Coordinates of C-alpha atoms in Angstrom, one line a residue:
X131 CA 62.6 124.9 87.8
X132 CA 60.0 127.1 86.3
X133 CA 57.0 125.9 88.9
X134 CA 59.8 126.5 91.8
X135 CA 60.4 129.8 91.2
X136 CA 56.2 130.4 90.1
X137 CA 55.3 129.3 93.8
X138 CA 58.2 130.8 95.3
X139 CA 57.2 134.3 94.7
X140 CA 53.9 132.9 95.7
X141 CA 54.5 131.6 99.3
X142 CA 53.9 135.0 101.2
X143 CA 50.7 135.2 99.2
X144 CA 49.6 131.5 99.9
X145 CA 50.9 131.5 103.8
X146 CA 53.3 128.7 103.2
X147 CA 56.4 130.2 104.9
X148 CA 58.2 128.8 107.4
X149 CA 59.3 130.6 110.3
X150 CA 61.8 129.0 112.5
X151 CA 60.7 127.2 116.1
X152 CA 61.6 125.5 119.0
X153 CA 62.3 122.5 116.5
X154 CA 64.0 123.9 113.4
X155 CA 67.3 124.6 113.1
X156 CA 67.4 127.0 110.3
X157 CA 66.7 131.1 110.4
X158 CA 64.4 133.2 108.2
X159 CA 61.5 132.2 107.1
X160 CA 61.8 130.1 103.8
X161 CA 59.0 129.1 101.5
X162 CA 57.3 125.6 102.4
X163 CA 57.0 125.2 97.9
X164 CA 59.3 122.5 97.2
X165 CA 56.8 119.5 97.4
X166 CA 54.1 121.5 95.7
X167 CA 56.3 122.1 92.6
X168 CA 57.9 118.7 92.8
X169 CA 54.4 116.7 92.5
X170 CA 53.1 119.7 89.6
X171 CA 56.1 119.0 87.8
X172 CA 56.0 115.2 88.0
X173 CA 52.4 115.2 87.3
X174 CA 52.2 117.3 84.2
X175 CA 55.0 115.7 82.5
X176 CA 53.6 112.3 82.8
X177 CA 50.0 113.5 81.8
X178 CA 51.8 114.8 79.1
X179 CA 54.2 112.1 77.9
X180 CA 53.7 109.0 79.7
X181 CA 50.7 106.4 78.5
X182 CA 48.5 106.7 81.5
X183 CA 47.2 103.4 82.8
X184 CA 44.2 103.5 85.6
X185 CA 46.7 103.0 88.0
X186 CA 49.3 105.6 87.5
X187 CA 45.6 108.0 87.0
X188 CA 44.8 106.7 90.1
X189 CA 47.8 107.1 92.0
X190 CA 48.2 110.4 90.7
X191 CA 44.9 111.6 92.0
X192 CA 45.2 110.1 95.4
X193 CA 48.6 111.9 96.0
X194 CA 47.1 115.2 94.5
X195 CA 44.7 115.0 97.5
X196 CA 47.5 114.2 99.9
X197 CA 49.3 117.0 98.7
X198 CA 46.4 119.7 99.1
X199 CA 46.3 118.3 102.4
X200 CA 49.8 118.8 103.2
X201 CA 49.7 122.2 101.7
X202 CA 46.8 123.6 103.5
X203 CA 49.0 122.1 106.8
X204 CA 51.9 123.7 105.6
X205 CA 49.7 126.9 105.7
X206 CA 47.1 126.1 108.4
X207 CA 49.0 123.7 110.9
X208 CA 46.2 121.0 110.6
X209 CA 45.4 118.5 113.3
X210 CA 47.8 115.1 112.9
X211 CA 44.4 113.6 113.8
X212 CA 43.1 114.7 110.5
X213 CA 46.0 113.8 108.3
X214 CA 46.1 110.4 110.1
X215 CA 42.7 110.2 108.8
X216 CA 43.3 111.6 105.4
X217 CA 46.0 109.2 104.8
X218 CA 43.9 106.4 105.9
X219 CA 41.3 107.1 103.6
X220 CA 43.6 108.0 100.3
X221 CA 45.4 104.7 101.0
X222 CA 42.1 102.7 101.1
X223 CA 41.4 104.4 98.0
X224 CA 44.4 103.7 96.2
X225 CA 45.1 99.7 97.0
X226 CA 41.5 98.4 96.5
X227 CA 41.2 100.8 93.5
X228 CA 44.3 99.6 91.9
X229 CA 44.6 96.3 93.2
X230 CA 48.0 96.4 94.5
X231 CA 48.5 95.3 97.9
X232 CA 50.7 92.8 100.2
X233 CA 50.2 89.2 99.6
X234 CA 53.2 87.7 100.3
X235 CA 55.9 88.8 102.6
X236 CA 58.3 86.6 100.9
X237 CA 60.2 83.9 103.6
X238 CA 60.9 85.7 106.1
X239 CA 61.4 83.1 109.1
X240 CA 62.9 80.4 106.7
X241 CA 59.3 78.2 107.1
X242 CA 58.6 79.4 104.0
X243 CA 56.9 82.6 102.2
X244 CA 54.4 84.6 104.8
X245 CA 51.2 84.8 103.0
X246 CA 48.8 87.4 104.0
X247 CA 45.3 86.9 102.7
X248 CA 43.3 90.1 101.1
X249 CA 41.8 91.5 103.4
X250 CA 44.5 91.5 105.9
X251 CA 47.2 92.0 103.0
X252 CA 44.7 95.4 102.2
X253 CA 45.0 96.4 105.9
X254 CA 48.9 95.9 106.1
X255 CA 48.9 97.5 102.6
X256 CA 47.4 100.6 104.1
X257 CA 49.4 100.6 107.1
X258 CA 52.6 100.9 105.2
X259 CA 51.3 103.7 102.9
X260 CA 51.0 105.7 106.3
X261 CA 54.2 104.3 107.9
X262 CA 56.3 105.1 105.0
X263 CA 54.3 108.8 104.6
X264 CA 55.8 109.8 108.1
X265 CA 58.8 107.8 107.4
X266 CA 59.7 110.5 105.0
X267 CA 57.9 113.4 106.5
X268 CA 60.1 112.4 109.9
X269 CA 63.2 112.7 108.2
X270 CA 62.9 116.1 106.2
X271 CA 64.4 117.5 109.1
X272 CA 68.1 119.1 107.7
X273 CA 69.0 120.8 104.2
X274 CA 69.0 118.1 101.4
X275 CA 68.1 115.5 103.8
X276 CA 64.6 114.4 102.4
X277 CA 66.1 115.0 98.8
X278 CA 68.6 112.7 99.3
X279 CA 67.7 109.7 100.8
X280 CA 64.6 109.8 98.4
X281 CA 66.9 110.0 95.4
X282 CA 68.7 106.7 97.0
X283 CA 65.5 104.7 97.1
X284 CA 64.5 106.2 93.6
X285 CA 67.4 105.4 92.2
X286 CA 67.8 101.7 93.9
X287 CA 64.0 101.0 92.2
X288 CA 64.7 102.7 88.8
X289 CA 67.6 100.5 88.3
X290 CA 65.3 97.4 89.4
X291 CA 62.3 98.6 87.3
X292 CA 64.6 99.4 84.0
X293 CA 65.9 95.8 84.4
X294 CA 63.0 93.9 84.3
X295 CA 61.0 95.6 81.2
X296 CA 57.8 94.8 82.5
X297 CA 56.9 98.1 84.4
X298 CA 57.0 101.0 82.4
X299 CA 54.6 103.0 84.1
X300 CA 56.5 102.2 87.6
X301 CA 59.6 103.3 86.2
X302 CA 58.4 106.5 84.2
X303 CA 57.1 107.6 87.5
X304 CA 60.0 106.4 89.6
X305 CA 62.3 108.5 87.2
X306 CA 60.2 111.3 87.1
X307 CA 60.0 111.9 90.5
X308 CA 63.7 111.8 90.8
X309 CA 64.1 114.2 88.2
X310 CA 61.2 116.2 89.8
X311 CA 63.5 116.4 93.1
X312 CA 66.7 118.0 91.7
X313 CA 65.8 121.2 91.4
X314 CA 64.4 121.4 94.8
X315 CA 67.8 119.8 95.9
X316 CA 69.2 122.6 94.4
X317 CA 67.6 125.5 95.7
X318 CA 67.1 123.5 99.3
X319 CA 71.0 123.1 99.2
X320 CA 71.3 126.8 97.7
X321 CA 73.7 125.4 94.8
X322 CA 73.3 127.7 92.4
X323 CA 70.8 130.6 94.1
X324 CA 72.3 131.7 97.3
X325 CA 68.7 133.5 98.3
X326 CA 66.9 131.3 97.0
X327 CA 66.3 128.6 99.4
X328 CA 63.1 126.5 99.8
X329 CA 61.6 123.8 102.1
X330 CA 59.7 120.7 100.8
X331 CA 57.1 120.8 103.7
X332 CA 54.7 118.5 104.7
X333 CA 52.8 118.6 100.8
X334 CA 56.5 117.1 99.5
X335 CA 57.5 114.5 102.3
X336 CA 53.8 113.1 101.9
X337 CA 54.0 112.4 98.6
X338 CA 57.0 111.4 98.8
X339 CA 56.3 108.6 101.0
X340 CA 53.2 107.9 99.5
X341 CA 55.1 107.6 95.9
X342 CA 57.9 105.3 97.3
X343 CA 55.4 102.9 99.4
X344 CA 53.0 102.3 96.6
X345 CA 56.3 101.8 94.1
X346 CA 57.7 99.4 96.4
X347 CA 54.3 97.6 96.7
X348 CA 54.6 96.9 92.9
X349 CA 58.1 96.2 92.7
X350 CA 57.4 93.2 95.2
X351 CA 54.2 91.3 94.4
X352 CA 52.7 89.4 91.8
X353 CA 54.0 87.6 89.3
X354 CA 56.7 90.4 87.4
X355 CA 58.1 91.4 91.1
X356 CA 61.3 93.1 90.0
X357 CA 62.6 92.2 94.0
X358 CA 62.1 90.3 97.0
X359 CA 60.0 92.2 99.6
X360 CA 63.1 91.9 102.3
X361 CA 64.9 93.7 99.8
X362 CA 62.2 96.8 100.1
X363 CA 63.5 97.1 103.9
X364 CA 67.1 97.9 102.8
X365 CA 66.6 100.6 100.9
X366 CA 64.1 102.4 102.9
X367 CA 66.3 101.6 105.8
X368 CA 67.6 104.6 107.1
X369 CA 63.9 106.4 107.2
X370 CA 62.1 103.5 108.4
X371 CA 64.6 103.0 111.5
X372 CA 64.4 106.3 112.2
X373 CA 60.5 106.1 112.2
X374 CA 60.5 102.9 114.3
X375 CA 63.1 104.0 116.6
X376 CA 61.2 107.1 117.7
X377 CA 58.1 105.2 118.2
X378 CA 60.2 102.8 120.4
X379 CA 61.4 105.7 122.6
X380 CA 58.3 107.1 122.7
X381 CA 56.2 104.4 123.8
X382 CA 58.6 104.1 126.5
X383 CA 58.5 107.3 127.4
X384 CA 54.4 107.0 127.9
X385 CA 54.5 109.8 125.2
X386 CA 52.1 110.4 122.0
X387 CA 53.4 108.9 119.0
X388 CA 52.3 111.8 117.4
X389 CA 54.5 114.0 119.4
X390 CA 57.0 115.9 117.4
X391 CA 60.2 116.7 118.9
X392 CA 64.4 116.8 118.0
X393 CA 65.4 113.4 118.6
X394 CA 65.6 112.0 115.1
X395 CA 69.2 110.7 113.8
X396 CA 69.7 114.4 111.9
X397 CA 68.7 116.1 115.3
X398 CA 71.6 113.3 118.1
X399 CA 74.4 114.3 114.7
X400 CA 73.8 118.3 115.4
X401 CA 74.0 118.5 118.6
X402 CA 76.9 115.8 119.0
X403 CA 78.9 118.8 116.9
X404 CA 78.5 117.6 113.7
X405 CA 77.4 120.6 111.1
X406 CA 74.2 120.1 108.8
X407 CA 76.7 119.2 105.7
X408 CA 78.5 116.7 107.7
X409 CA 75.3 115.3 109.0
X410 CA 73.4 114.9 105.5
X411 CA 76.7 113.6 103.7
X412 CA 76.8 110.7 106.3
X413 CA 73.3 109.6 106.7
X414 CA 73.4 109.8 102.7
X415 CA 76.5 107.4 102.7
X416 CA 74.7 105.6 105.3
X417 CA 71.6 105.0 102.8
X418 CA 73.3 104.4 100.2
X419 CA 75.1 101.4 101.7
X420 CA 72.3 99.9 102.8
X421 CA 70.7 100.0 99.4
X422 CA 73.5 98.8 97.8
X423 CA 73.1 95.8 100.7
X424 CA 70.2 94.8 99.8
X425 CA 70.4 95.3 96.4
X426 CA 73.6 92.8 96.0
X427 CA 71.4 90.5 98.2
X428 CA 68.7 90.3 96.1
X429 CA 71.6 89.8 92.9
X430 CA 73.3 87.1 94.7
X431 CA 69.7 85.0 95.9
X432 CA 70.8 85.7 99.2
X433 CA 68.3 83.7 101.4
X434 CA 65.3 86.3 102.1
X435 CA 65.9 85.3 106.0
X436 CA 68.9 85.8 106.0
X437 CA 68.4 89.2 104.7
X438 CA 65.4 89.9 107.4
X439 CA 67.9 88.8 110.3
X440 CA 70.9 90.7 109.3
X441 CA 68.4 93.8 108.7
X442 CA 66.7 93.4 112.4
X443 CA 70.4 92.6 113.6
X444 CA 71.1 96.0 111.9
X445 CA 68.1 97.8 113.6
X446 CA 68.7 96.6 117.4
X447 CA 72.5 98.1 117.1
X448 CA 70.6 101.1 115.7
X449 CA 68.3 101.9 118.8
X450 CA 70.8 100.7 121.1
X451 CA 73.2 103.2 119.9
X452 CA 70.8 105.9 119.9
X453 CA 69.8 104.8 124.1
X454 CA 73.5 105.4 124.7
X455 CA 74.6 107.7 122.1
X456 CA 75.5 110.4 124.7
X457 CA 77.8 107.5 126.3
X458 CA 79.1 106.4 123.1
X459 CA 80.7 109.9 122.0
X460 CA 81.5 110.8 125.7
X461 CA 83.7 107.3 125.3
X462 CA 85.0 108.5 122.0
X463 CA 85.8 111.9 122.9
X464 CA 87.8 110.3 125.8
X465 CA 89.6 107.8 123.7
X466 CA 90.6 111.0 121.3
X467 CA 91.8 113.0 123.7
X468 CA 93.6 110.4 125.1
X469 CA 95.2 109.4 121.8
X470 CA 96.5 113.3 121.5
X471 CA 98.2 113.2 124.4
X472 CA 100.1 110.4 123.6
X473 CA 101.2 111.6 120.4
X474 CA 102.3 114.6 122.4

């Protein structure tokens, strides 16, 4: 709480304000601080009370870079070119440095587990550091949206890590992050300070989805896996389909994939009517199902490809929905109104 409100009165000074656009849906400008003070926070207390192992150092010093990078684009509006690149690089850096990377995929197809060897299993390794990074940054689009579905996954992999016993560093940093988040969710959601709102920006939804891909990496391989990598999918669900949904429509539309614009799941819930409370509380509830999914799955043994299916099952109803959402709620409005009259 004490870094928030430190960078807060900072942000004019330090250019991280946000001033409202074509694509946000908020007014005033409101300081970009709550990623910065989120990763400072998380940092310092583990420095300061957690044994540090090469690989939390490591991890740690990878997402520092990633968040000087997001501030300076939270300040500077870099190219996505260069944070593409950046991300790249820092991912390299952080699987072949710590070892940690996809090896097996678990059995996916029922022909049993999908093996990758190491130097694909590095290259998909690196591709889901930056997948999950925009995952994140895609959804941090709404008050308390970011916030909260990170707190679902957190949550989901604290409660994994705690039961095994085997990953204490994983767990110290899954739980410190979490605790790291609140009082951003706080002051994002203006809880207890009504003027004194702050955004996460592009420093906080980085590491972010840095912090959770690299987490979920070593919750799912080697020997100690604490879960079945299907299991991973559930309870990143709701960001990830989000992510892969937009790529869908905009490959289709012949459009960059780096193209930002309002058609993300928070974006179709505003302007069906819906207000930004309603929208976070039931993409949260959303989330947290799907954890809970996935995480009963994994309890019960359910067979991994079953779990896949059900999850890409899941996914098409998604996209379709969101091809003919304007149909969907034109229907529904119709079927209300309808049902009014008759109770007239």
């Amino acid at each position: 709480m004490f870094s928030l409100s430190a960078f807060r009165s900072l942000a004019p000074n330090l250019g991280l304000l946000d001033t409202p656009n074509e694509r946000t849906v908020h007014t005033g400008q409101v300081p970009l601080v709550g990623g910065l003070s989120a990763y400072l926070g998380c940092a310092v207390s583990l420095v300061l009370f957690a044994p540090l192992g090469p690989s939390l150092f490591l991890f740690l010093l990878c997402s520092g870079v990633l968040v000087c990078v997001g501030v300076l684009d939270d300040a500077r509006d870099l190219p996505a070119k260069f944070r593409l690149g950046v991300q790249v690089c820092v991912g390299a850096v952080l699987v072949l440095g710590s070892g940690q990377y996809l090896v097996n995929l678990g059995d996916l197809l029922g022909m049993g587990p999908v093996v990758l060897g190491s130097t694909l299993g590095v290259l998909v390794s690196i591709a889901a550091v930056i997948g999950a990074t925009n995952a994140f940054n895609m959804v941090d689009g709404i008050d308390g949206l970011l916030g909260s579905l990170s707190l679902v996954t957190l949550l989901a992999l604290a409660y994994l890590f705690s039961a095994s016993g085997a990953h204490t560093q994983e767990l110290l940093l899954t739980i410190g992050i979490a605790v790291a988040l609140i009082p951003y969710l706080l002051a994002n959601l203006q809880v207890l300070d009504r003027g004194g709102k702050v955004f996460f920006g592009d420093a906080g939804s980085m590491f972010i989805g840095f912090a959770v891909v690299w987490l979920l990496i070593c919750a799912t391989q080697g020997e100690q896996a604490v879960m079945r990598p299907v299991t991973a999918l559930w309870i990143i669900a709701v960001p990830l389909m989000d992510m892969v949904a937009i790529m869908i429509r905009r490959a289709r539309k012949g459009q960059s994939m780096m193209l930002p614009d309002k058609e993300h799941l928070h974006h179709i819930f505003l302007r069906a009517g819906f207000t930004q409370r309603q929208t976070l509380l039931v993409i949260t509830f959303v989330a947290v199902l799907m954890a809970a999914f996935g995480l009963i799955g994994e309890a019960l043994g359910v067979a991994e490809w079953v779990m896949f299916a059900v999850f890409l099952a899941v996914f098409a109803a998604y996209d379709w929905s969101l091809q003919h959402v304007w149909r969907l709620l034109r229907l529904f409005r119709y079927e209300v109104a309808l049902g009014a009259r008759r109770l007239r």
